[in-house]
């Protein structure tokens, strides 16, 4: 991450500027049909969800060798397994005989997987090692009937899956972000809590409520608006459509904020910017994560149809050792969920709006640049030639506005 001095200077610049920086592009309207056109939804499915690194959970869910969990949030049947050798692997949860699910409980522990339909048996490498009545198969080459693998890579204890066998490595995808994330020690973060919310809007509408601070004064007057100064917000755009915001916290008046001792431990390596700002990252396709010295939530927005979404809200915290989970986590999450409810209040109304006869395009401003960058980058990922012209985003953000580090 840039040094504190540089970032402080950027915050000062943003606070004092009278307009966007010299030469910053005007954004043509985002086509509103990107939220409603079934063709675009299908393109996302084929070219975005199928090729991107997707957040698949946390090692604490499968803590010991032999532990597995079913992961179907991305709409594909997957089993994720902590193997005896200590690796984490993923397979389609689909028997190579006639496609029955191998694992039917959401979590469990097993040395091998035995299909409940006709008993085909697979080891932890996914190899077919047992076949009932093999004499009845003519020339079946067992070595070609291993479970279909799914790519699985980790950032510390955070698990990411990819359905594209040829996807570039996870570490390449997030290369500019990895050095900034080191301070949070992803390999030591503990699973704290997870909530799921059903939202009645396109997944991008829900996600975009968490990718700008332009809305803060309107929908969070009593909460976020009192904590951060949105005018000082610094947006940074990264290759691949990822982004970051740094919004300075307002120094609190201690007589006003009831002082309740926070018993959550700190991640001691976290630097000053993350302690004095809201430092939030957005990752293509569907993640938002504001990180600080106590840990981080990961918001993951999953389409369940073109106009419904599941929001998974995961919480990970600094290791609290052998003590019980710090009690402040519960009160903090309760407070945070109130803010999430404020953010989500417009979802179904916006969905009705973008589906209406009249709705055309979305004029985005400089503060909303991460949204435009996301859409522009996603068109690249989908392949511009696949997208009907009226649904494309004009790529006006040139490389000079994108940070390589
Ligand atoms: S479908 Fe699994 S053994 Fe037949
Ligand atoms: Fe918000």
mmCIF file of C-alpha atoms and ligand atoms in Angstrom:
data_model
loop_
_atom_site.group_PDB
_atom_site.id
_atom_site.type_symbol
_atom_site.label_atom_id
_atom_site.label_comp_id
_atom_site.label_asym_id
_atom_site.label_seq_id
_atom_site.Cartn_x
_atom_site.Cartn_y
_atom_site.Cartn_z
ATOM 1 C CA UNK A 1 0.000 0.000 0.000
ATOM 2 C CA UNK A 2 1.123 3.555 -0.609
ATOM 3 C CA UNK A 3 2.692 5.125 2.458
ATOM 4 C CA UNK A 4 0.550 6.966 4.977
ATOM 5 C CA UNK A 5 1.899 10.344 3.955
ATOM 6 C CA UNK A 6 0.909 9.859 0.310
ATOM 7 C CA UNK A 7 -2.553 8.641 1.238
ATOM 8 C CA UNK A 8 -3.101 11.509 3.661
ATOM 9 C CA UNK A 9 -2.171 13.929 0.870
ATOM 10 C CA UNK A 10 -4.687 12.223 -1.430
ATOM 11 C CA UNK A 11 -7.409 12.492 1.209
ATOM 12 C CA UNK A 12 -6.616 16.187 1.584
ATOM 13 C CA UNK A 13 -6.742 16.657 -2.175
ATOM 14 C CA UNK A 14 -10.131 14.934 -2.416
ATOM 15 C CA UNK A 15 -11.523 16.969 0.471
ATOM 16 C CA UNK A 16 -10.502 20.267 -1.096
ATOM 17 C CA UNK A 17 -11.027 19.692 -4.819
ATOM 18 C CA UNK A 18 -13.678 21.761 -6.616
ATOM 19 C CA UNK A 19 -14.352 19.182 -9.312
ATOM 20 C CA UNK A 20 -12.989 15.915 -10.681
ATOM 21 C CA UNK A 21 -9.255 15.912 -11.475
ATOM 22 C CA UNK A 22 -8.104 17.449 -14.719
ATOM 23 C CA UNK A 23 -8.865 15.200 -17.668
ATOM 24 C CA UNK A 24 -11.086 12.784 -15.778
ATOM 25 C CA UNK A 25 -13.544 11.324 -18.314
ATOM 26 C CA UNK A 26 -17.223 12.013 -18.497
ATOM 27 C CA UNK A 27 -19.070 8.750 -18.043
ATOM 28 C CA UNK A 28 -21.617 7.923 -20.744
ATOM 29 C CA UNK A 29 -24.765 6.447 -19.175
ATOM 30 C CA UNK A 30 -24.562 2.799 -18.127
ATOM 31 C CA UNK A 31 -27.282 0.993 -20.049
ATOM 32 C CA UNK A 32 -30.069 0.285 -17.560
ATOM 33 C CA UNK A 33 -30.832 -3.000 -19.306
ATOM 34 C CA UNK A 34 -27.648 -4.482 -17.858
ATOM 35 C CA UNK A 35 -29.761 -5.057 -14.747
ATOM 36 C CA UNK A 36 -32.799 -6.496 -16.493
ATOM 37 C CA UNK A 37 -31.964 -8.050 -19.859
ATOM 38 C CA UNK A 38 -31.928 -11.863 -19.719
ATOM 39 C CA UNK A 39 -29.239 -11.863 -22.421
ATOM 40 C CA UNK A 40 -26.885 -9.968 -20.136
ATOM 41 C CA UNK A 41 -27.718 -12.267 -17.232
ATOM 42 C CA UNK A 42 -26.821 -15.239 -19.416
ATOM 43 C CA UNK A 43 -23.551 -13.596 -20.512
ATOM 44 C CA UNK A 44 -22.635 -13.072 -16.867
ATOM 45 C CA UNK A 45 -23.310 -16.722 -16.201
ATOM 46 C CA UNK A 46 -21.236 -18.036 -19.074
ATOM 47 C CA UNK A 47 -18.345 -15.603 -19.049
ATOM 48 C CA UNK A 48 -18.131 -14.071 -15.585
ATOM 49 C CA UNK A 49 -19.297 -16.603 -13.002
ATOM 50 C CA UNK A 50 -17.704 -19.406 -14.909
ATOM 51 C CA UNK A 51 -14.266 -17.836 -15.169
ATOM 52 C CA UNK A 52 -13.810 -15.753 -12.018
ATOM 53 C CA UNK A 53 -12.306 -16.575 -8.641
ATOM 54 C CA UNK A 54 -15.286 -16.929 -6.307
ATOM 55 C CA UNK A 55 -15.282 -16.749 -2.535
ATOM 56 C CA UNK A 56 -16.018 -20.258 -1.278
ATOM 57 C CA UNK A 57 -15.601 -19.999 2.483
ATOM 58 C CA UNK A 58 -13.051 -20.343 5.243
ATOM 59 C CA UNK A 59 -10.748 -23.085 6.427
ATOM 60 C CA UNK A 60 -12.365 -23.048 9.891
ATOM 61 C CA UNK A 61 -15.433 -24.636 8.297
ATOM 62 C CA UNK A 62 -13.362 -27.700 7.438
ATOM 63 C CA UNK A 63 -10.724 -27.520 10.170
ATOM 64 C CA UNK A 64 -9.346 -31.071 10.210
ATOM 65 C CA UNK A 65 -8.176 -33.528 7.560
ATOM 66 C CA UNK A 66 -11.186 -35.415 6.240
ATOM 67 C CA UNK A 67 -13.614 -32.544 6.861
ATOM 68 C CA UNK A 68 -15.676 -31.512 3.889
ATOM 69 C CA UNK A 69 -18.471 -29.109 3.092
ATOM 70 C CA UNK A 70 -20.893 -28.774 0.241
ATOM 71 C CA UNK A 71 -20.629 -25.456 -1.554
ATOM 72 C CA UNK A 72 -23.457 -24.697 -3.958
ATOM 73 C CA UNK A 73 -23.821 -20.949 -3.520
ATOM 74 C CA UNK A 74 -22.458 -20.320 -7.000
ATOM 75 C CA UNK A 75 -25.189 -22.505 -8.491
ATOM 76 C CA UNK A 76 -22.880 -25.467 -9.107
ATOM 77 C CA UNK A 77 -22.739 -28.585 -6.932
ATOM 78 C CA UNK A 78 -19.302 -28.641 -5.304
ATOM 79 C CA UNK A 79 -17.738 -30.475 -2.399
ATOM 80 C CA UNK A 80 -14.722 -28.866 -0.735
ATOM 81 C CA UNK A 81 -12.439 -31.187 1.163
ATOM 82 C CA UNK A 82 -9.586 -30.819 3.633
ATOM 83 C CA UNK A 83 -7.384 -33.756 2.628
ATOM 84 C CA UNK A 84 -5.185 -35.905 4.777
ATOM 85 C CA UNK A 85 -2.133 -34.233 3.279
ATOM 86 C CA UNK A 86 -3.414 -30.884 4.546
ATOM 87 C CA UNK A 87 -4.414 -29.476 1.177
ATOM 88 C CA UNK A 88 -7.856 -28.163 0.366
ATOM 89 C CA UNK A 89 -9.391 -29.560 -2.805
ATOM 90 C CA UNK A 90 -12.679 -29.171 -4.569
ATOM 91 C CA UNK A 91 -14.657 -31.462 -6.841
ATOM 92 C CA UNK A 92 -18.022 -31.352 -8.476
ATOM 93 C CA UNK A 93 -20.275 -33.175 -6.040
ATOM 94 C CA UNK A 94 -21.367 -35.419 -8.851
ATOM 95 C CA UNK A 95 -20.801 -39.126 -9.280
ATOM 96 C CA UNK A 96 -19.162 -40.136 -12.536
ATOM 97 C CA UNK A 97 -21.639 -42.980 -12.996
ATOM 98 C CA UNK A 98 -25.044 -41.370 -13.378
ATOM 99 C CA UNK A 99 -24.530 -38.038 -11.701
ATOM 100 C CA UNK A 100 -25.904 -38.610 -8.223
ATOM 101 C CA UNK A 101 -24.646 -36.242 -5.535
ATOM 102 C CA UNK A 102 -21.848 -37.926 -3.616
ATOM 103 C CA UNK A 103 -22.311 -35.965 -0.441
ATOM 104 C CA UNK A 104 -25.785 -35.136 0.764
ATOM 105 C CA UNK A 105 -25.135 -33.522 4.134
ATOM 106 C CA UNK A 106 -23.865 -29.920 4.191
ATOM 107 C CA UNK A 107 -20.838 -30.771 6.350
ATOM 108 C CA UNK A 108 -19.103 -33.940 7.379
ATOM 109 C CA UNK A 109 -15.976 -35.968 7.728
ATOM 110 C CA UNK A 110 -14.975 -38.849 5.514
ATOM 111 C CA UNK A 111 -11.938 -40.684 4.262
ATOM 112 C CA UNK A 112 -13.619 -41.578 1.023
ATOM 113 C CA UNK A 113 -16.818 -40.755 -0.774
ATOM 114 C CA UNK A 114 -19.269 -43.553 -1.459
ATOM 115 C CA UNK A 115 -22.076 -42.753 -3.862
ATOM 116 C CA UNK A 116 -25.438 -43.522 -2.308
ATOM 117 C CA UNK A 117 -26.946 -44.646 -5.596
ATOM 118 C CA UNK A 118 -24.848 -47.647 -6.734
ATOM 119 C CA UNK A 119 -21.876 -47.476 -4.427
ATOM 120 C CA UNK A 120 -19.075 -46.133 -6.609
ATOM 121 C CA UNK A 121 -16.293 -45.100 -4.239
ATOM 122 C CA UNK A 122 -13.743 -42.295 -4.595
ATOM 123 C CA UNK A 123 -10.664 -41.441 -2.573
ATOM 124 C CA UNK A 124 -9.575 -37.970 -1.406
ATOM 125 C CA UNK A 125 -7.852 -37.376 -4.720
ATOM 126 C CA UNK A 126 -11.160 -37.949 -6.446
ATOM 127 C CA UNK A 127 -10.011 -41.239 -7.965
ATOM 128 C CA UNK A 128 -12.532 -43.980 -8.510
ATOM 129 C CA UNK A 129 -11.312 -46.789 -6.259
ATOM 130 C CA UNK A 130 -14.352 -48.992 -5.890
ATOM 131 C CA UNK A 131 -16.832 -50.219 -8.410
ATOM 132 C CA UNK A 132 -19.541 -52.750 -7.674
ATOM 133 C CA UNK A 133 -20.012 -55.509 -10.283
ATOM 134 C CA UNK A 134 -17.160 -54.299 -12.395
ATOM 135 C CA UNK A 135 -17.590 -57.461 -14.510
ATOM 136 C CA UNK A 136 -20.731 -55.934 -15.968
ATOM 137 C CA UNK A 137 -18.970 -52.968 -17.519
ATOM 138 C CA UNK A 138 -17.315 -53.698 -20.817
ATOM 139 C CA UNK A 139 -13.865 -52.141 -20.957
ATOM 140 C CA UNK A 140 -14.558 -49.347 -18.475
ATOM 141 C CA UNK A 141 -11.332 -47.429 -17.919
ATOM 142 C CA UNK A 142 -11.578 -46.598 -14.221
ATOM 143 C CA UNK A 143 -8.648 -44.191 -14.429
ATOM 144 C CA UNK A 144 -10.743 -41.897 -16.622
ATOM 145 C CA UNK A 145 -13.614 -41.731 -14.165
ATOM 146 C CA UNK A 146 -12.170 -39.581 -11.398
ATOM 147 C CA UNK A 147 -14.376 -36.863 -9.951
ATOM 148 C CA UNK A 148 -14.394 -33.678 -12.007
ATOM 149 C CA UNK A 149 -12.063 -31.241 -10.250
ATOM 150 C CA UNK A 150 -12.814 -27.606 -9.464
ATOM 151 C CA UNK A 151 -9.919 -25.170 -9.040
ATOM 152 C CA UNK A 152 -9.459 -24.229 -5.389
ATOM 153 C CA UNK A 153 -6.847 -21.808 -4.095
ATOM 154 C CA UNK A 154 -6.398 -20.008 -0.820
ATOM 155 C CA UNK A 155 -5.439 -16.619 0.504
ATOM 156 C CA UNK A 156 -4.443 -17.683 3.989
ATOM 157 C CA UNK A 157 -7.555 -19.352 5.378
ATOM 158 C CA UNK A 158 -9.882 -17.788 2.806
ATOM 159 C CA UNK A 159 -10.983 -20.243 0.131
ATOM 160 C CA UNK A 160 -11.568 -19.302 -3.502
ATOM 161 C CA UNK A 161 -12.895 -21.559 -6.243
ATOM 162 C CA UNK A 162 -12.861 -21.213 -10.002
ATOM 163 C CA UNK A 163 -14.807 -23.266 -12.551
ATOM 164 C CA UNK A 164 -12.393 -22.415 -15.341
ATOM 165 C CA UNK A 165 -9.563 -24.969 -15.480
ATOM 166 C CA UNK A 166 -7.485 -22.414 -17.387
ATOM 167 C CA UNK A 167 -8.041 -19.461 -15.072
ATOM 168 C CA UNK A 168 -4.929 -17.613 -14.092
ATOM 169 C CA UNK A 169 -3.732 -18.212 -10.531
ATOM 170 C CA UNK A 170 -5.580 -16.456 -7.735
ATOM 171 C CA UNK A 171 -2.398 -14.647 -6.712
ATOM 172 C CA UNK A 172 -2.106 -13.156 -10.217
ATOM 173 C CA UNK A 173 -5.700 -11.990 -10.194
ATOM 174 C CA UNK A 174 -5.214 -10.088 -6.949
ATOM 175 C CA UNK A 175 -1.542 -9.175 -7.441
ATOM 176 C CA UNK A 176 -1.823 -5.432 -6.711
ATOM 177 C CA UNK A 177 -3.952 -6.106 -3.642
ATOM 178 C CA UNK A 178 -1.907 -8.828 -1.979
ATOM 179 C CA UNK A 179 0.802 -6.566 -0.517
ATOM 180 C CA UNK A 180 -1.903 -4.354 0.998
ATOM 181 C CA UNK A 181 -3.662 -7.363 2.500
ATOM 182 C CA UNK A 182 -0.569 -8.756 4.222
ATOM 183 C CA UNK A 183 -1.204 -6.546 7.250
ATOM 184 C CA UNK A 184 -4.494 -8.393 7.899
ATOM 185 C CA UNK A 185 -2.837 -11.818 8.193
ATOM 186 C CA UNK A 186 -5.454 -13.823 6.312
ATOM 187 C CA UNK A 187 -3.704 -16.994 7.468
ATOM 188 C CA UNK A 188 -4.626 -16.251 11.085
ATOM 189 C CA UNK A 189 -8.128 -14.806 10.766
ATOM 190 C CA UNK A 190 -10.816 -16.793 12.541
ATOM 191 C CA UNK A 191 -14.335 -17.408 11.391
ATOM 192 C CA UNK A 192 -16.682 -15.367 13.568
ATOM 193 C CA UNK A 193 -20.169 -15.444 12.088
ATOM 194 C CA UNK A 194 -22.159 -15.632 8.877
ATOM 195 C CA UNK A 195 -25.541 -14.185 7.910
ATOM 196 C CA UNK A 196 -27.533 -14.614 4.718
ATOM 197 C CA UNK A 197 -30.102 -12.177 3.373
ATOM 198 C CA UNK A 198 -32.531 -12.549 0.494
ATOM 199 C CA UNK A 199 -32.799 -9.405 -1.603
ATOM 200 C CA UNK A 200 -35.347 -8.642 -4.301
ATOM 201 C CA UNK A 201 -33.152 -6.966 -6.853
ATOM 202 C CA UNK A 202 -30.481 -7.763 -9.392
ATOM 203 C CA UNK A 203 -27.241 -8.712 -7.638
ATOM 204 C CA UNK A 204 -25.360 -5.732 -9.105
ATOM 205 C CA UNK A 205 -27.864 -3.252 -7.661
ATOM 206 C CA UNK A 206 -27.273 -4.743 -4.209
ATOM 207 C CA UNK A 207 -23.512 -4.808 -4.585
ATOM 208 C CA UNK A 208 -23.253 -1.279 -5.938
ATOM 209 C CA UNK A 209 -24.821 0.102 -2.757
ATOM 210 C CA UNK A 210 -21.516 -0.905 -1.163
ATOM 211 C CA UNK A 211 -19.165 0.535 -3.772
ATOM 212 C CA UNK A 212 -19.563 4.263 -3.266
ATOM 213 C CA UNK A 213 -19.999 6.757 -0.437
ATOM 214 C CA UNK A 214 -22.080 9.248 -2.448
ATOM 215 C CA UNK A 215 -25.175 7.827 -0.713
ATOM 216 C CA UNK A 216 -23.898 8.182 2.837
ATOM 217 C CA UNK A 217 -25.441 11.529 3.725
ATOM 218 C CA UNK A 218 -28.877 10.441 2.502
ATOM 219 C CA UNK A 219 -29.359 6.940 3.779
ATOM 220 C CA UNK A 220 -27.013 6.810 6.766
ATOM 221 C CA UNK A 221 -27.506 10.211 8.447
ATOM 222 C CA UNK A 222 -27.435 8.749 11.963
ATOM 223 C CA UNK A 223 -24.832 6.043 11.396
ATOM 224 C CA UNK A 224 -22.132 6.072 8.703
ATOM 225 C CA UNK A 225 -22.424 9.808 8.053
ATOM 226 C CA UNK A 226 -21.330 10.439 11.631
ATOM 227 C CA UNK A 227 -18.361 8.108 11.309
ATOM 228 C CA UNK A 228 -16.741 9.009 8.010
ATOM 229 C CA UNK A 229 -16.115 12.053 5.898
ATOM 230 C CA UNK A 230 -17.277 11.025 2.417
ATOM 231 C CA UNK A 231 -15.787 14.123 0.790
ATOM 232 C CA UNK A 232 -12.290 12.926 1.609
ATOM 233 C CA UNK A 233 -12.889 9.550 -0.015
ATOM 234 C CA UNK A 234 -10.071 8.252 -2.218
ATOM 235 C CA UNK A 235 -11.051 5.709 -4.870
ATOM 236 C CA UNK A 236 -8.369 3.588 -6.494
ATOM 237 C CA UNK A 237 -9.023 1.434 -9.556
ATOM 238 C CA UNK A 238 -7.052 -1.742 -10.232
ATOM 239 C CA UNK A 239 -6.642 -3.985 -13.273
ATOM 240 C CA UNK A 240 -9.400 -6.550 -13.633
ATOM 241 C CA UNK A 241 -12.105 -4.220 -12.315
ATOM 242 C CA UNK A 242 -11.117 -4.445 -8.656
ATOM 243 C CA UNK A 243 -11.153 -1.293 -6.549
ATOM 244 C CA UNK A 244 -10.447 0.277 -3.213
ATOM 245 C CA UNK A 245 -11.805 3.162 -1.205
ATOM 246 C CA UNK A 246 -10.222 4.983 1.685
ATOM 247 C CA UNK A 247 -12.628 7.221 3.544
ATOM 248 C CA UNK A 248 -11.278 9.085 6.569
ATOM 249 C CA UNK A 249 -13.023 8.488 9.886
ATOM 250 C CA UNK A 250 -14.273 11.538 11.712
ATOM 251 C CA UNK A 251 -12.511 11.858 15.045
ATOM 252 C CA UNK A 252 -15.145 10.936 17.597
ATOM 253 C CA UNK A 253 -16.262 13.114 20.416
ATOM 254 C CA UNK A 254 -15.908 10.747 23.349
ATOM 255 C CA UNK A 255 -18.697 12.248 25.405
ATOM 256 C CA UNK A 256 -21.079 11.415 22.606
ATOM 257 C CA UNK A 257 -20.173 7.829 21.873
ATOM 258 C CA UNK A 258 -21.059 5.589 24.768
ATOM 259 C CA UNK A 259 -17.825 3.967 25.779
ATOM 260 C CA UNK A 260 -18.289 0.259 25.881
ATOM 261 C CA UNK A 261 -15.064 -1.652 26.161
ATOM 262 C CA UNK A 262 -14.331 -3.563 22.975
ATOM 263 C CA UNK A 263 -12.966 -6.974 23.940
ATOM 264 C CA UNK A 264 -12.035 -7.955 20.395
ATOM 265 C CA UNK A 265 -8.274 -8.328 19.979
ATOM 266 C CA UNK A 266 -6.375 -6.318 17.370
ATOM 267 C CA UNK A 267 -4.442 -7.667 14.435
ATOM 268 C CA UNK A 268 -1.253 -5.986 15.549
ATOM 269 C CA UNK A 269 0.259 -5.658 12.068
ATOM 270 C CA UNK A 270 -2.571 -3.475 10.754
ATOM 271 C CA UNK A 271 -1.310 -0.034 9.761
ATOM 272 C CA UNK A 272 -2.484 3.456 10.479
ATOM 273 C CA UNK A 273 -4.655 4.013 7.399
ATOM 274 C CA UNK A 274 -6.829 0.979 8.145
ATOM 275 C CA UNK A 275 -7.210 2.187 11.729
ATOM 276 C CA UNK A 276 -8.153 5.760 10.884
ATOM 277 C CA UNK A 277 -10.240 5.280 7.727
ATOM 278 C CA UNK A 278 -12.809 2.984 6.252
ATOM 279 C CA UNK A 279 -10.561 0.938 3.989
ATOM 280 C CA UNK A 280 -12.798 -1.116 1.742
ATOM 281 C CA UNK A 281 -11.999 -3.283 -1.257
ATOM 282 C CA UNK A 282 -14.283 -4.503 -4.008
ATOM 283 C CA UNK A 283 -13.295 -7.568 -5.969
ATOM 284 C CA UNK A 284 -14.731 -8.770 -9.270
ATOM 285 C CA UNK A 285 -17.157 -10.327 -9.556
ATOM 286 C CA UNK A 286 -19.122 -10.040 -6.334
ATOM 287 C CA UNK A 287 -17.160 -9.179 -3.194
ATOM 288 C CA UNK A 288 -16.894 -6.134 -0.980
ATOM 289 C CA UNK A 289 -14.735 -6.123 2.124
ATOM 290 C CA UNK A 290 -14.018 -3.242 4.508
ATOM 291 C CA UNK A 291 -10.972 -4.237 6.560
ATOM 292 C CA UNK A 292 -9.694 -2.895 9.858
ATOM 293 C CA UNK A 293 -7.584 -3.867 12.857
ATOM 294 C CA UNK A 294 -10.326 -6.078 14.321
ATOM 295 C CA UNK A 295 -10.821 -8.147 11.197
ATOM 296 C CA UNK A 296 -13.150 -7.970 8.240
ATOM 297 C CA UNK A 297 -16.522 -8.845 6.845
ATOM 298 C CA UNK A 298 -16.796 -10.227 3.342
ATOM 299 C CA UNK A 299 -19.993 -9.304 1.526
ATOM 300 C CA UNK A 300 -20.688 -11.783 -1.266
ATOM 301 C CA UNK A 301 -23.590 -11.050 -3.639
ATOM 302 C CA UNK A 302 -24.939 -14.113 -5.452
ATOM 303 C CA UNK A 303 -27.641 -13.955 -8.090
ATOM 304 C CA UNK A 304 -30.419 -16.461 -7.488
ATOM 305 C CA UNK A 305 -32.324 -15.163 -10.521
ATOM 306 C CA UNK A 306 -32.117 -12.041 -12.661
ATOM 307 C CA UNK A 307 -33.955 -10.045 -9.981
ATOM 308 C CA UNK A 308 -33.202 -11.855 -6.722
ATOM 309 C CA UNK A 309 -29.969 -12.066 -4.775
ATOM 310 C CA UNK A 310 -28.527 -13.797 -1.782
ATOM 311 C CA UNK A 311 -26.209 -11.620 0.235
ATOM 312 C CA UNK A 312 -23.825 -13.657 2.328
ATOM 313 C CA UNK A 313 -22.169 -11.624 5.016
ATOM 314 C CA UNK A 314 -19.166 -13.398 6.498
ATOM 315 C CA UNK A 315 -17.173 -12.164 9.483
ATOM 316 C CA UNK A 316 -13.568 -12.967 10.249
ATOM 317 C CA UNK A 317 -11.642 -11.664 13.216
ATOM 318 C CA UNK A 318 -8.265 -11.513 14.879
ATOM 319 C CA UNK A 319 -7.501 -14.738 16.715
ATOM 320 C CA UNK A 320 -8.874 -14.663 20.265
ATOM 321 C CA UNK A 321 -6.887 -17.698 21.392
ATOM 322 C CA UNK A 322 -8.481 -20.176 23.776
ATOM 323 C CA UNK A 323 -10.865 -17.687 25.358
ATOM 324 C CA UNK A 324 -14.543 -17.692 24.322
ATOM 325 C CA UNK A 325 -15.407 -15.594 21.293
ATOM 326 C CA UNK A 326 -15.224 -11.900 22.312
ATOM 327 C CA UNK A 327 -18.681 -10.641 23.223
ATOM 328 C CA UNK A 328 -18.212 -7.376 21.347
ATOM 329 C CA UNK A 329 -18.491 -9.269 18.073
ATOM 330 C CA UNK A 330 -22.218 -9.804 18.658
ATOM 331 C CA UNK A 331 -22.994 -6.180 19.427
ATOM 332 C CA UNK A 332 -20.779 -4.986 16.595
ATOM 333 C CA UNK A 333 -22.456 -7.280 14.070
ATOM 334 C CA UNK A 334 -25.886 -6.219 15.299
ATOM 335 C CA UNK A 335 -24.956 -2.569 14.764
ATOM 336 C CA UNK A 336 -23.433 -3.346 11.383
ATOM 337 C CA UNK A 337 -26.551 -5.216 10.243
ATOM 338 C CA UNK A 338 -28.549 -2.092 10.917
ATOM 339 C CA UNK A 339 -26.298 -0.255 8.460
ATOM 340 C CA UNK A 340 -26.661 -3.097 5.971
ATOM 341 C CA UNK A 341 -30.447 -2.742 6.260
ATOM 342 C CA UNK A 342 -30.099 0.976 5.509
ATOM 343 C CA UNK A 343 -28.028 0.118 2.434
ATOM 344 C CA UNK A 344 -30.491 -2.488 1.208
ATOM 345 C CA UNK A 345 -33.687 -0.481 1.693
ATOM 346 C CA UNK A 346 -33.800 0.679 -1.929
ATOM 347 C CA UNK A 347 -33.091 -2.675 -3.601
ATOM 348 C CA UNK A 348 -36.607 -3.732 -4.571
ATOM 349 C CA UNK A 349 -37.656 -0.182 -5.423
ATOM 350 C CA UNK A 350 -34.652 0.277 -7.705
ATOM 351 C CA UNK A 351 -35.410 -3.053 -9.342
ATOM 352 C CA UNK A 352 -38.936 -1.855 -10.144
ATOM 353 C CA UNK A 353 -37.460 1.379 -11.423
ATOM 354 C CA UNK A 354 -34.918 -0.184 -13.766
ATOM 355 C CA UNK A 355 -37.611 -2.571 -15.054
ATOM 356 C CA UNK A 356 -40.001 0.286 -15.766
ATOM 357 C CA UNK A 357 -40.916 1.333 -19.321
ATOM 358 C CA UNK A 358 -39.122 4.622 -18.966
ATOM 359 C CA UNK A 359 -35.774 3.753 -17.438
ATOM 360 C CA UNK A 360 -32.846 4.433 -19.736
ATOM 361 C CA UNK A 361 -29.330 4.750 -18.423
ATOM 362 C CA UNK A 362 -27.387 5.506 -15.284
ATOM 363 C CA UNK A 363 -25.292 8.710 -15.168
ATOM 364 C CA UNK A 364 -22.422 8.025 -12.767
ATOM 365 C CA UNK A 365 -20.199 10.664 -11.203
ATOM 366 C CA UNK A 366 -16.540 10.785 -10.184
ATOM 367 C CA UNK A 367 -17.353 9.489 -6.686
ATOM 368 C CA UNK A 368 -18.996 6.483 -8.312
ATOM 369 C CA UNK A 369 -15.992 5.697 -10.508
ATOM 370 C CA UNK A 370 -15.520 2.219 -9.040
ATOM 371 C CA UNK A 371 -18.920 1.233 -10.398
ATOM 372 C CA UNK A 372 -18.057 2.396 -13.898
ATOM 373 C CA UNK A 373 -14.672 0.707 -13.715
ATOM 374 C CA UNK A 374 -16.332 -2.532 -12.607
ATOM 375 C CA UNK A 375 -18.752 -2.469 -15.547
ATOM 376 C CA UNK A 376 -16.098 -1.486 -18.071
ATOM 377 C CA UNK A 377 -13.848 -4.309 -16.858
ATOM 378 C CA UNK A 378 -16.640 -6.867 -16.804
ATOM 379 C CA UNK A 379 -17.344 -6.134 -20.478
ATOM 380 C CA UNK A 380 -13.715 -7.035 -21.149
ATOM 381 C CA UNK A 381 -14.052 -10.263 -19.182
ATOM 382 C CA UNK A 382 -17.281 -11.224 -20.971
ATOM 383 C CA UNK A 383 -15.738 -10.243 -24.298
ATOM 384 C CA UNK A 384 -17.125 -7.096 -25.859
ATOM 385 C CA UNK A 385 -17.985 -8.973 -29.075
ATOM 386 C CA UNK A 386 -20.433 -11.174 -27.169
ATOM 387 C CA UNK A 387 -22.409 -8.234 -25.817
ATOM 388 C CA UNK A 388 -25.292 -6.708 -27.805
ATOM 389 C CA UNK A 389 -24.183 -3.137 -28.674
ATOM 390 C CA UNK A 390 -26.999 -1.501 -26.712
ATOM 391 C CA UNK A 391 -25.839 -3.236 -23.513
ATOM 392 C CA UNK A 392 -22.155 -2.318 -23.753
ATOM 393 C CA UNK A 393 -20.348 0.200 -21.607
ATOM 394 C CA UNK A 394 -18.245 2.762 -23.449
ATOM 395 C CA UNK A 395 -14.681 2.152 -22.193
ATOM 396 C CA UNK A 396 -13.755 5.717 -21.309
ATOM 397 C CA UNK A 397 -11.493 4.968 -18.322
ATOM 398 C CA UNK A 398 -8.037 4.828 -19.832
ATOM 399 C CA UNK A 399 -5.110 2.962 -18.351
ATOM 400 C CA UNK A 400 -3.626 6.097 -16.790
ATOM 401 C CA UNK A 401 -6.453 6.093 -14.239
ATOM 402 C CA UNK A 402 -5.784 2.506 -13.228
ATOM 403 C CA UNK A 403 -3.227 1.761 -10.550
ATOM 404 C CA UNK A 404 -0.807 -1.092 -11.223
ATOM 405 C CA UNK A 405 0.441 -1.289 -7.656
HETATM 406 S S1 LIG B 1 -24.734 -42.622 -9.734
HETATM 407 FE FE1 LIG B 1 -23.167 -42.947 -8.337
HETATM 408 S S2 LIG B 1 -22.838 -45.057 -8.365
HETATM 409 FE FE2 LIG B 1 -24.430 -44.762 -9.782
HETATM 410 FE FE1 LIG B 2 -23.944 2.463 2.721
#
